[in-house]
Coordinates of C-alpha atoms in Angstrom, one line a residue:
M2 CA 83.6 -16.8 79.2
K3 CA 81.0 -14.6 81.6
N4 CA 79.8 -12.7 78.2
L5 CA 79.1 -16.2 76.5
F6 CA 77.3 -17.4 79.4
A7 CA 75.1 -14.2 79.5
S8 CA 74.7 -14.4 75.6
L9 CA 73.2 -18.1 76.2
L10 CA 71.2 -17.0 79.1
W11 CA 69.7 -14.0 77.3
A12 CA 68.9 -16.4 74.2
L13 CA 67.0 -18.9 76.3
T14 CA 65.2 -16.5 78.1
V15 CA 63.8 -14.9 74.5
C16 CA 63.0 -18.4 73.7
L17 CA 61.1 -19.4 76.5
A18 CA 59.1 -15.8 76.4
A19 CA 58.1 -17.1 72.2
L20 CA 57.2 -20.4 73.3
P21 CA 53.6 -19.5 74.3
G22 CA 53.3 -17.6 70.9
L23 CA 54.8 -20.3 69.0
V24 CA 52.5 -23.3 70.2
Q25 CA 49.3 -20.9 69.9
A26 CA 50.5 -20.3 66.2
Q27 CA 50.7 -23.9 65.7
Q28 CA 47.4 -24.4 67.3
S29 CA 45.8 -22.0 64.9
D30 CA 47.5 -23.0 61.9
A31 CA 46.9 -26.6 62.9
G32 CA 49.0 -27.9 59.9
G33 CA 47.0 -26.1 57.3
V34 CA 43.3 -27.3 55.8
W35 CA 42.4 -30.3 53.6
I36 CA 39.9 -30.8 50.8
Q37 CA 37.6 -33.6 51.2
V38 CA 36.8 -35.7 47.9
A39 CA 34.8 -38.5 48.8
A40 CA 33.3 -40.1 52.1
R41 CA 32.3 -43.6 52.2
P42 CA 30.5 -45.8 54.7
S43 CA 32.6 -49.0 54.8
L44 CA 36.5 -48.9 55.2
R45 CA 37.1 -51.4 52.2
E46 CA 35.5 -49.1 49.7
A47 CA 37.3 -46.0 51.6
Q48 CA 40.8 -47.9 50.8
D49 CA 39.9 -48.7 47.1
E50 CA 39.0 -45.3 46.3
A51 CA 42.1 -43.5 48.3
R52 CA 44.2 -45.7 46.0
D53 CA 42.1 -44.4 43.0
F54 CA 42.7 -41.0 43.9
A55 CA 46.8 -41.3 45.1
A56 CA 47.1 -43.0 41.3
R57 CA 46.2 -39.4 39.8
L58 CA 46.7 -36.7 42.8
P59 CA 49.5 -36.3 45.3
D60 CA 49.2 -35.9 49.2
V61 CA 45.9 -38.2 49.2
S62 CA 45.4 -39.6 52.6
G63 CA 42.4 -41.2 54.3
Y64 CA 41.0 -40.9 58.1
A65 CA 37.9 -41.9 59.9
L66 CA 35.2 -39.4 60.5
G67 CA 33.3 -41.2 62.9
G68 CA 29.6 -42.2 62.7
G69 CA 30.8 -45.1 60.5
W70 CA 31.9 -43.0 57.8
Y71 CA 35.6 -42.7 56.4
G72 CA 36.7 -39.9 54.2
I73 CA 39.5 -39.6 51.6
V74 CA 41.4 -36.0 51.7
V75 CA 43.9 -34.1 50.0
G76 CA 46.6 -31.9 51.6
P77 CA 47.2 -29.9 53.8
Y78 CA 47.4 -26.8 52.2
A79 CA 47.4 -23.0 53.6
R80 CA 43.8 -21.8 53.4
P81 CA 44.3 -19.3 50.3
D82 CA 46.1 -22.5 48.5
A83 CA 43.1 -24.7 49.3
E84 CA 40.6 -22.6 47.7
Q85 CA 43.0 -22.7 44.4
V86 CA 43.4 -26.0 44.6
L87 CA 39.9 -26.5 45.1
R88 CA 39.1 -24.6 42.0
V89 CA 41.5 -25.8 39.6
Y90 CA 41.0 -29.8 41.0
R91 CA 37.2 -29.0 40.1
A92 CA 37.8 -27.5 36.8
E93 CA 40.0 -30.3 35.7
G94 CA 37.6 -33.1 36.5
Q95 CA 40.2 -34.4 38.9
I96 CA 37.6 -34.5 42.0
P97 CA 34.2 -34.5 42.5
R98 CA 32.6 -31.1 41.9
D99 CA 30.8 -31.4 45.8
S100 CA 34.4 -31.7 47.3
F101 CA 34.9 -29.2 50.0
I102 CA 37.5 -27.8 52.4
T103 CA 37.5 -29.5 55.8
F104 CA 39.7 -29.3 59.2
S105 CA 42.0 -31.9 60.8
S106 CA 39.6 -31.3 64.0
N107 CA 37.5 -33.5 62.0
F108 CA 39.5 -36.4 61.7
R109 CA 40.0 -39.5 63.6
T110 CA 42.3 -42.4 63.0
R111 CA 44.1 -42.4 59.8
F112 CA 43.6 -45.7 57.6
Y113 CA 45.6 -44.6 54.6
P114 CA 48.6 -44.7 53.6
V115 CA 48.8 -47.8 55.6
G116 CA 51.4 -47.5 58.3
A117 CA 51.9 -45.9 61.8
E118 CA 50.3 -42.2 62.3
T119 CA 52.6 -39.4 61.4
E120 CA 53.0 -36.0 61.7
A121 CA 51.1 -33.6 59.0
P122 CA 53.6 -33.6 56.2
S123 CA 56.2 -30.8 56.2
T124 CA 55.4 -29.7 52.4
A125 CA 52.7 -29.8 50.6
P126 CA 52.3 -28.8 46.8
V127 CA 50.3 -25.6 46.0
I128 CA 48.9 -24.6 42.8
S129 CA 49.8 -21.0 41.9
S130 CA 47.0 -18.8 40.6
T131 CA 49.4 -16.9 38.9
S132 CA 50.9 -19.3 37.0
D133 CA 50.0 -20.2 33.2
D134 CA 50.7 -23.5 33.2
D135 CA 49.9 -24.4 37.6
T136 CA 53.2 -24.6 38.2
V137 CA 53.4 -27.0 41.6
T138 CA 55.5 -25.4 44.3
E139 CA 56.4 -26.8 47.7
P140 CA 56.4 -24.3 50.5
P141 CA 56.6 -25.5 54.0
L142 CA 54.2 -25.8 56.6
A143 CA 54.4 -26.2 60.6
P144 CA 54.1 -29.7 61.9
E145 CA 50.7 -30.2 63.8
P146 CA 51.6 -30.4 67.6
E147 CA 50.7 -33.7 69.2
I148 CA 48.8 -32.2 72.6
A149 CA 47.3 -28.8 72.3
V150 CA 47.9 -26.9 75.1
A151 CA 44.5 -26.6 76.7
D152 CA 42.9 -22.5 76.9
E153 CA 41.3 -23.5 80.6
T154 CA 42.3 -25.4 83.3
P155 CA 39.8 -28.3 84.4
A156 CA 38.4 -25.9 87.1
E157 CA 37.7 -23.2 84.9
A158 CA 36.3 -25.7 82.2
R159 CA 33.8 -26.4 84.7
R160 CA 33.0 -23.2 85.9
S161 CA 32.3 -22.2 82.0
E162 CA 30.5 -25.7 81.6
R163 CA 28.1 -24.6 84.5
A164 CA 26.7 -21.4 82.3
L165 CA 25.8 -23.2 79.6
S166 CA 21.9 -23.5 78.8
R167 CA 20.2 -26.8 78.6
D168 CA 19.7 -26.9 74.9
E169 CA 23.3 -25.5 74.9
R170 CA 24.5 -28.8 76.7
M171 CA 22.0 -30.8 74.5
D172 CA 23.8 -29.5 71.4
L173 CA 26.9 -30.8 72.4
Q174 CA 25.7 -34.3 73.1
V175 CA 24.2 -33.9 69.6
A176 CA 27.6 -33.3 68.1
L177 CA 29.2 -36.1 70.2
K178 CA 27.0 -38.5 68.9
A179 CA 27.4 -37.2 65.4
A180 CA 31.0 -37.7 65.2
G181 CA 30.4 -41.5 67.0
F182 CA 31.7 -40.9 70.5
Y183 CA 28.1 -41.0 72.4
A184 CA 25.3 -43.4 72.5
S185 CA 23.1 -42.3 75.0
G186 CA 20.1 -39.9 75.2
I187 CA 20.0 -36.5 74.5
D188 CA 18.8 -35.1 77.9
G189 CA 21.8 -32.2 78.5
A190 CA 22.8 -34.2 81.8
F191 CA 26.5 -34.8 81.9
G192 CA 26.7 -38.1 83.6
R193 CA 29.2 -40.7 83.1
G194 CA 28.5 -41.6 79.7
T195 CA 28.9 -38.0 78.5
R196 CA 31.8 -37.3 80.5
A197 CA 33.5 -40.6 78.8
S198 CA 32.6 -39.2 75.0
M199 CA 34.0 -36.1 75.9
S200 CA 37.3 -37.8 77.4
D201 CA 37.1 -39.8 74.0
W202 CA 36.7 -37.1 71.9
Q203 CA 39.5 -35.2 73.5
L204 CA 41.9 -38.1 73.0
A205 CA 41.0 -38.8 69.5
R206 CA 41.4 -34.9 68.5
G207 CA 45.0 -34.3 70.4
F208 CA 43.8 -32.7 73.7
E209 CA 44.5 -33.9 77.1
P210 CA 41.6 -36.7 78.0
T211 CA 39.9 -34.7 81.2
G212 CA 36.6 -35.6 80.4
V213 CA 35.6 -31.7 80.9
L214 CA 35.8 -29.4 77.8
T215 CA 37.2 -26.5 77.6
T216 CA 35.7 -23.1 75.8
L217 CA 37.7 -23.5 73.2
Q218 CA 37.1 -27.3 72.7
R219 CA 33.2 -26.8 73.1
K220 CA 33.9 -24.4 69.8
A221 CA 36.0 -27.1 67.8
L222 CA 33.4 -30.0 68.7
M223 CA 30.5 -27.4 67.6
D224 CA 32.3 -26.2 64.3
E225 CA 33.0 -30.0 63.5
Y226 CA 29.5 -30.8 64.1
N227 CA 28.6 -27.8 62.2
A228 CA 31.2 -28.0 59.0
P229 CA 28.9 -29.0 56.6
L230 CA 26.3 -25.7 57.4
I231 CA 29.7 -23.7 57.6
S232 CA 30.7 -24.6 54.2
T233 CA 27.7 -24.2 52.1
G234 CA 26.9 -20.9 54.1
M235 CA 23.8 -21.9 56.0
A236 CA 21.9 -18.6 57.0
S237 CA 18.3 -17.6 57.6
Y238 CA 16.7 -16.3 54.7
T239 CA 13.2 -14.5 54.5
D240 CA 10.8 -14.3 51.5
E241 CA 8.2 -11.8 52.3
A242 CA 6.4 -12.5 49.1
A243 CA 5.9 -16.1 49.6
G244 CA 5.7 -15.5 53.5
I245 CA 8.8 -18.2 54.4
T246 CA 11.4 -18.0 56.9
L247 CA 14.2 -20.8 56.8
D248 CA 17.8 -21.4 56.6
L249 CA 19.2 -21.6 53.2
P250 CA 22.8 -22.8 52.2
L251 CA 23.4 -19.1 50.8
N252 CA 26.8 -20.3 49.2
E253 CA 25.4 -22.5 46.8
V254 CA 21.8 -21.7 45.9
A255 CA 20.6 -17.7 45.0
F256 CA 17.2 -16.5 44.5
S257 CA 16.3 -16.3 40.8
R258 CA 12.7 -15.7 40.0
Y259 CA 9.1 -16.0 41.1
E260 CA 6.8 -18.5 38.9
P261 CA 4.1 -19.5 41.0
P262 CA 3.7 -21.6 43.1
F263 CA 7.7 -21.7 43.1
A264 CA 10.0 -19.3 44.3
H265 CA 13.2 -20.6 42.3
F266 CA 16.8 -20.8 43.9
D267 CA 19.3 -21.7 41.4
P268 CA 22.7 -22.8 41.8
A269 CA 25.4 -20.3 43.0
G270 CA 28.0 -22.0 43.7
D271 CA 30.1 -25.4 42.1
L272 CA 27.7 -28.4 43.6
G273 CA 24.5 -27.2 41.5
A274 CA 22.3 -27.3 44.1
R275 CA 18.6 -25.9 44.0
V276 CA 15.9 -24.4 46.0
L277 CA 12.3 -24.0 45.4
L278 CA 10.0 -22.4 47.9
I279 CA 6.4 -23.6 47.4
S280 CA 3.7 -20.8 48.4
Q281 CA 0.0 -20.5 46.9
P282 CA -3.8 -20.4 47.9
G283 CA -5.8 -23.5 48.0
D284 CA -7.2 -26.5 49.3
R285 CA -6.7 -30.3 49.9
R286 CA -7.7 -30.9 46.0
T287 CA -4.7 -28.2 45.0
L288 CA -2.7 -29.8 47.6
Y289 CA -3.1 -33.2 46.0
G290 CA -2.8 -32.0 42.5
L291 CA 0.6 -30.2 43.4
Y292 CA 1.7 -33.7 44.7
D293 CA 0.8 -35.4 41.4
I294 CA 2.1 -32.3 39.5
M295 CA 5.9 -32.7 41.3
Q296 CA 6.2 -36.3 40.3
T297 CA 6.2 -35.4 36.9
L298 CA 9.1 -33.1 37.1
E299 CA 12.9 -33.8 36.2
I300 CA 13.8 -32.6 39.6
V301 CA 12.2 -35.5 41.1
P302 CA 13.5 -38.7 40.3
L303 CA 11.5 -41.9 40.2
E304 CA 12.8 -43.9 42.7
G305 CA 12.6 -43.1 46.5
P306 CA 9.9 -42.8 49.1
R307 CA 6.9 -40.6 49.2
E308 CA 3.8 -39.9 50.9
R309 CA 0.7 -38.2 51.3
S310 CA -1.9 -38.0 53.9
G311 CA -4.4 -35.2 55.3
D312 CA -3.0 -32.0 54.6
R313 CA 0.6 -32.6 54.0
F314 CA 2.9 -34.4 51.8
T315 CA 6.4 -35.8 51.2
L316 CA 8.6 -36.7 48.1
E317 CA 12.1 -37.8 48.0
G318 CA 13.6 -39.2 44.7
R319 CA 16.9 -40.4 43.7
N320 CA 19.3 -41.3 40.6
S321 CA 23.0 -41.1 40.1
E322 CA 23.0 -37.6 39.8
I323 CA 20.7 -35.8 42.5
V324 CA 18.8 -36.6 45.5
S325 CA 15.4 -34.2 45.7
Y326 CA 13.4 -33.8 48.6
T327 CA 10.0 -31.9 48.7
E328 CA 7.4 -31.2 51.6
A329 CA 4.2 -29.4 51.7
R330 CA 1.5 -28.5 54.2
L331 CA -1.8 -26.7 53.9
D332 CA -2.6 -24.9 56.6
N333 CA -5.5 -22.2 56.7
G334 CA -6.0 -21.9 53.0
E335 CA -2.3 -21.7 52.1
I336 CA 0.1 -24.4 50.8
K337 CA 3.4 -23.8 51.7
G338 CA 6.7 -25.9 51.6
F339 CA 10.2 -26.4 50.0
T340 CA 12.2 -28.5 47.6
L341 CA 15.8 -29.2 48.1
V342 CA 17.9 -30.7 45.4
W343 CA 21.3 -31.8 46.0
P344 CA 24.1 -33.9 44.1
A345 CA 24.2 -37.7 44.6
G346 CA 27.1 -38.8 46.7
D347 CA 27.0 -36.0 49.5
E348 CA 24.6 -37.6 52.0
A349 CA 26.1 -36.7 55.2
R350 CA 26.2 -32.7 54.4
R351 CA 22.8 -33.0 52.4
G352 CA 21.3 -34.8 55.4
R353 CA 22.4 -31.8 58.0
I354 CA 21.3 -29.0 55.4
L355 CA 17.7 -30.8 55.2
S356 CA 17.5 -31.1 58.9
A357 CA 18.4 -27.1 59.4
M358 CA 15.8 -26.1 56.7
Q359 CA 12.9 -28.6 58.3
Q360 CA 13.6 -27.2 61.6
S361 CA 13.9 -23.3 60.6
F362 CA 10.9 -23.3 58.6
T363 CA 8.4 -20.7 59.8
R364 CA 5.2 -19.9 57.9
L365 CA 4.3 -16.0 57.7
D366 CA 1.2 -14.1 56.4
G367 CA 0.9 -13.8 52.6
V368 CA 1.2 -16.3 49.6
L369 CA 2.6 -15.8 46.2
D370 CA 0.3 -14.1 43.7
P371 CA -0.9 -17.0 41.4
A372 CA -0.8 -14.2 38.6
E373 CA 2.8 -13.7 39.2
G374 CA 4.8 -14.5 36.2
M375 CA 2.0 -15.1 33.7
E376 CA 3.8 -12.8 31.1
D377 CA 6.3 -15.1 31.0
A378 CA 6.9 -17.5 28.0
Q379 CA 5.2 -20.8 28.5
S380 CA 6.1 -24.3 27.2
I381 CA 4.0 -27.6 27.2
D382 CA 7.3 -29.0 28.4
L383 CA 7.8 -26.4 31.7
V384 CA 5.6 -26.4 34.9
S385 CA 6.1 -23.1 36.5
G386 CA 9.8 -23.0 34.8
L387 CA 10.7 -26.4 35.7
E388 CA 11.5 -29.4 33.4
I389 CA 9.0 -32.1 33.1
R390 CA 10.6 -35.7 33.0
K391 CA 10.3 -36.9 29.6
P392 CA 10.9 -40.7 28.8
R393 CA 14.3 -41.6 26.5
L394 CA 11.8 -43.1 23.8
S395 CA 7.8 -43.4 23.3
H396 CA 6.1 -46.1 20.7
S397 CA 2.6 -47.2 20.3
G398 CA 1.4 -50.5 21.3
F399 CA -1.7 -52.5 21.7
F400 CA -3.8 -54.3 24.3
V401 CA -4.5 -58.0 23.6
T402 CA -6.0 -59.2 26.8
G403 CA -8.7 -57.7 29.0
D404 CA -6.5 -57.0 32.2
G405 CA -3.8 -55.1 30.0
V406 CA -1.4 -57.1 28.4
V407 CA 0.4 -55.4 25.7
V408 CA 2.2 -56.0 22.4
T409 CA 4.9 -53.6 21.1
T410 CA 8.3 -53.3 19.3
A411 CA 11.3 -54.8 21.3
D412 CA 13.4 -51.4 20.7
V413 CA 10.8 -49.5 23.0
V414 CA 11.9 -51.5 26.1
N415 CA 15.9 -52.2 25.7
G416 CA 18.0 -50.9 28.3
C417 CA 15.3 -49.2 30.2
G418 CA 15.2 -48.3 33.9
R419 CA 11.0 -48.3 33.9
V420 CA 8.8 -49.1 31.0
T421 CA 5.1 -47.6 31.2
I422 CA 1.9 -48.1 29.4
D423 CA -1.1 -45.9 29.2
R424 CA 1.5 -42.8 30.1
D425 CA 2.0 -43.8 33.9
V426 CA 1.5 -47.5 34.7
S427 CA 4.7 -49.5 35.4
A428 CA 4.9 -52.9 33.4
D429 CA 6.9 -55.6 33.4
V430 CA 8.7 -57.3 30.1
L431 CA 7.4 -60.9 29.8
L432 CA 9.2 -61.3 26.3
A433 CA 11.8 -59.1 24.2
D434 CA 12.4 -60.8 21.0
G435 CA 14.9 -58.7 19.2
E436 CA 15.3 -60.7 16.0
A437 CA 11.8 -60.7 15.4
G438 CA 11.2 -56.9 17.0
I439 CA 8.5 -57.9 19.5
A440 CA 7.9 -57.2 23.1
V441 CA 5.2 -58.4 25.4
L442 CA 3.9 -56.3 28.5
K443 CA 2.4 -56.8 31.8
P444 CA 1.0 -54.1 33.8
T445 CA 2.0 -54.4 37.6
E446 CA -1.9 -53.4 38.2
A447 CA -4.4 -54.9 36.5
L448 CA -6.0 -52.3 33.6
S449 CA -9.5 -52.8 32.0
P450 CA -9.0 -51.1 28.3
M451 CA -11.9 -50.0 26.3
A452 CA -11.1 -52.6 23.6
T453 CA -8.7 -55.6 22.6
A454 CA -7.3 -56.5 19.5
P455 CA -9.2 -58.9 17.6
L456 CA -6.3 -60.5 15.6
A457 CA -7.1 -61.4 12.0
A458 CA -7.6 -65.3 11.0
N459 CA -6.9 -64.8 7.3
T460 CA -4.3 -62.7 5.0
P461 CA -5.8 -59.6 3.5
R462 CA -5.5 -59.0 -0.1
L463 CA -2.7 -57.3 -1.6
R464 CA -3.2 -53.4 -2.4
S465 CA -5.9 -53.5 0.3
A466 CA -6.2 -50.5 2.5
L467 CA -4.7 -50.5 6.0
A468 CA -4.1 -48.3 8.4
V469 CA -1.8 -48.1 11.8
S470 CA -3.3 -46.8 14.9
G471 CA -0.5 -45.0 16.8
Y472 CA 0.6 -42.0 18.9
S473 CA 2.2 -40.4 15.8
Y474 CA 4.4 -37.7 18.0
G475 CA 5.2 -39.6 21.1
G476 CA 2.0 -38.7 23.0
V477 CA 2.0 -34.7 22.5
L478 CA -1.5 -35.0 21.0
G479 CA -2.9 -36.9 24.2
A480 CA -4.5 -39.7 21.5
P481 CA -3.7 -41.8 18.9
S482 CA -4.4 -41.1 15.0
L483 CA -5.1 -43.1 12.0
T484 CA -2.3 -43.1 9.3
W485 CA -3.8 -44.9 5.9
G486 CA -1.7 -46.9 3.7
S487 CA -1.8 -49.9 1.5
L488 CA -0.4 -53.6 1.6
S489 CA 2.2 -54.0 -1.2
D490 CA 3.7 -57.7 -0.7
L491 CA 3.0 -60.3 2.1
Q492 CA 7.1 -60.8 2.7
G493 CA 10.0 -58.8 3.3
L494 CA 12.5 -57.5 0.7
Q495 CA 14.6 -60.8 1.3
G496 CA 11.7 -62.8 1.0
E497 CA 10.9 -62.9 5.0
S498 CA 7.9 -65.0 5.5
Y499 CA 7.2 -63.1 9.1
L500 CA 6.8 -59.6 7.4
A501 CA 4.3 -57.7 5.4
R502 CA 5.5 -54.6 3.4
L503 CA 3.6 -51.5 3.5
E504 CA 3.3 -48.4 1.4
M505 CA 2.5 -46.0 4.1
T506 CA 4.5 -42.2 5.6
A507 CA 4.4 -43.4 9.2
Q508 CA 5.8 -41.3 11.8
P509 CA 8.0 -42.7 14.5
G510 CA 6.0 -42.7 17.3
D511 CA 3.6 -44.9 15.4
A512 CA 5.7 -47.8 15.4
G513 CA 4.2 -50.8 17.8
G514 CA 0.9 -49.7 16.8
P515 CA -1.9 -52.2 15.2
L516 CA -2.4 -52.4 11.6
L517 CA -6.3 -52.6 11.0
D518 CA -8.2 -53.3 7.9
K519 CA -11.3 -50.9 7.6
E520 CA -13.7 -53.9 9.3
G521 CA -11.1 -53.4 12.8
T522 CA -9.5 -56.6 12.2
V523 CA -5.9 -56.5 13.2
H524 CA -3.5 -57.8 10.7
G525 CA -0.2 -57.0 12.2
M526 CA 2.3 -54.7 14.3
L527 CA 4.1 -52.0 12.1
L528 CA 8.1 -52.1 12.9
P529 CA 10.4 -49.0 13.4
E530 CA 12.4 -47.9 10.3
A531 CA 15.5 -49.7 10.5
S532 CA 18.5 -47.5 11.5
D533 CA 21.1 -49.8 9.5
G534 CA 21.3 -51.3 5.9
P535 CA 20.1 -49.3 2.9
V536 CA 18.4 -46.2 2.8
L537 CA 14.9 -47.4 1.3
P538 CA 12.3 -45.1 -0.9
E539 CA 10.3 -42.9 1.5
G540 CA 6.8 -44.6 2.3
V541 CA 8.1 -48.2 2.4
R542 CA 7.5 -49.6 5.7
F543 CA 7.4 -53.1 7.2
A544 CA 5.1 -54.9 9.6
L545 CA 5.1 -58.3 11.8
K546 CA 2.1 -60.6 10.9
G547 CA -0.6 -61.6 13.0
E548 CA 0.8 -65.2 13.2
V549 CA 4.1 -64.1 14.7
I550 CA 2.2 -61.8 17.4
R551 CA 0.2 -65.2 18.0
M552 CA 3.8 -67.1 18.5
A553 CA 5.1 -64.1 20.9
L554 CA 1.8 -64.4 23.1
D555 CA 2.2 -68.1 23.6
K556 CA 6.0 -68.0 24.1
A557 CA 5.3 -65.2 26.6
G558 CA 3.0 -67.5 28.4
V559 CA 0.0 -65.6 27.5
G560 CA -1.6 -68.2 25.4
L561 CA -4.2 -67.0 22.4
P562 CA -6.3 -64.7 24.4
A563 CA -6.8 -62.6 21.4
T564 CA -10.5 -61.8 20.4
E565 CA -10.9 -63.2 17.1
A566 CA -11.9 -61.2 14.6
A567 CA -16.0 -61.6 13.2
A568 CA -16.9 -60.6 9.7
T569 CA -18.8 -57.3 10.3
G570 CA -18.4 -55.2 7.3
E571 CA -16.4 -52.0 6.9
L572 CA -17.0 -49.6 9.8
P573 CA -17.8 -46.1 9.8
L574 CA -14.7 -43.5 9.8
S575 CA -15.8 -42.4 13.3
L576 CA -16.4 -46.1 14.9
L577 CA -13.4 -47.6 13.3
Q578 CA -11.4 -44.4 15.0
R579 CA -12.9 -44.8 18.3
E580 CA -12.3 -48.8 18.5
A581 CA -8.8 -48.3 17.4
T582 CA -8.3 -45.5 20.2
G583 CA -9.6 -48.1 22.8
L584 CA -7.1 -50.4 21.9
T585 CA -3.8 -48.5 21.3
T586 CA -1.6 -47.5 24.0
L587 CA 1.4 -45.2 24.8
V588 CA 4.6 -47.2 25.4
S589 CA 7.3 -45.2 27.0
C590 CA 11.2 -46.3 28.4
W591 CA 12.6 -44.1 31.4
E592 CA 16.2 -44.2 32.3

């Protein structure tokens, strides 16, 4: 009996001695790490998305993140397993490419699955990197403790807190505010409001709510706040050639090349992020020219705020795939700035990275040599190695009123996010008649075309010479050209009275252009080649007659403002070309 009692006493002593180590191990493991796959600004959206992910993936949960955001996560996993799961799920397209590893300390209340909050799952699937078929196994994970053991007593925490600088104290307030616990001013003074927010944060993170953060709790709070920067490898970078120092997400971008005025940083991670450093000599006119050029680039979507004033400009562009931000400033004859291109749907992390880049941006001596990269291959579709934004489709059109109303083909305006005329002027669609194949556009700002179409009052004679004025190659040549042919019939092949058949070899971009005789009178509008039905012999084209154009204008509420043709006799070819150029415009459809 004595031996049994001694054995039990010895075992209890060993367990008590090991208890601090067990608690510490549980703290450091904290139930594993998670993969955040989405974040939404409303609870309903987050619940719906969590259910969508749970229908195809195991171990999906949803937690409030603070600041009005709700995150959908998968896990928990051991860190090496989480990295492998992240790679496999991304490669399979199961999760967005901007998914990232996160920690339990970032979570507040769980909203999915519905039910009482429970401990972290005791098991979690792991995708093995050595298996040929991505076998799923289930290693055990230690449960997350409900209350973490403090690293300091409240008195010790107060002493370590007094050693903080004012900036460090303000940083803690900023982090509490970002997490949704603090709503007052950032002043570095730890009054009642700050203490209450600290207590709330401690309670939400499983610590004793003392209202005084310990050294490790302060680190956990700042790590939570800086998680977007940590996950992307945010670090200081100096480019001596460009004369710029700033913080960059070096896990996601890497230096590629110089093509003045840009230093290119291409994607290095899975997100597809890009950065440009802007560096060039110049004056205000150079700066404003850069502002205009940037807006033609594919990496600067059309939608978004933009501002140009004095010696600086900012540009923001958004679409369903990317968010792009550019800023540049002129100082002492040097223009410097940057562009950040980030995937859409990752706004919280993008905002932190952009803020860090702006705050750390420092100008050094020197700019990029404008002659750098002059020997590289050049293309009219590229500006300093960046792709110029191109429309989905471009056709021709022609002005019919003095304030810029345009007639063109219906197909060039179908399904467009934006329609432009005269290259960069946005236009509203007043009429799009798919059956007749005609559209009527009105510019959003008044234009003063050099000429308007003088619509014919009579029908041209068969076999008479007619020309279409059009942007044959989608605007590449910069001005319209005349393509001559002849009138073959005053009806379509099926007897359509609103059509005229032509013998003419025109280009796709000529569609929508005006059909003129040698006197400069407009007799109709060239239609695009049919994409369905029988393949017609080469050189057979069709045009809408002038009377159909008049009816379309009347239906669009434009009335009959077009200039009536006067009998002036044949015009010299040079004069006819000039008149045709003045009334013809480029119409483009943008996504």
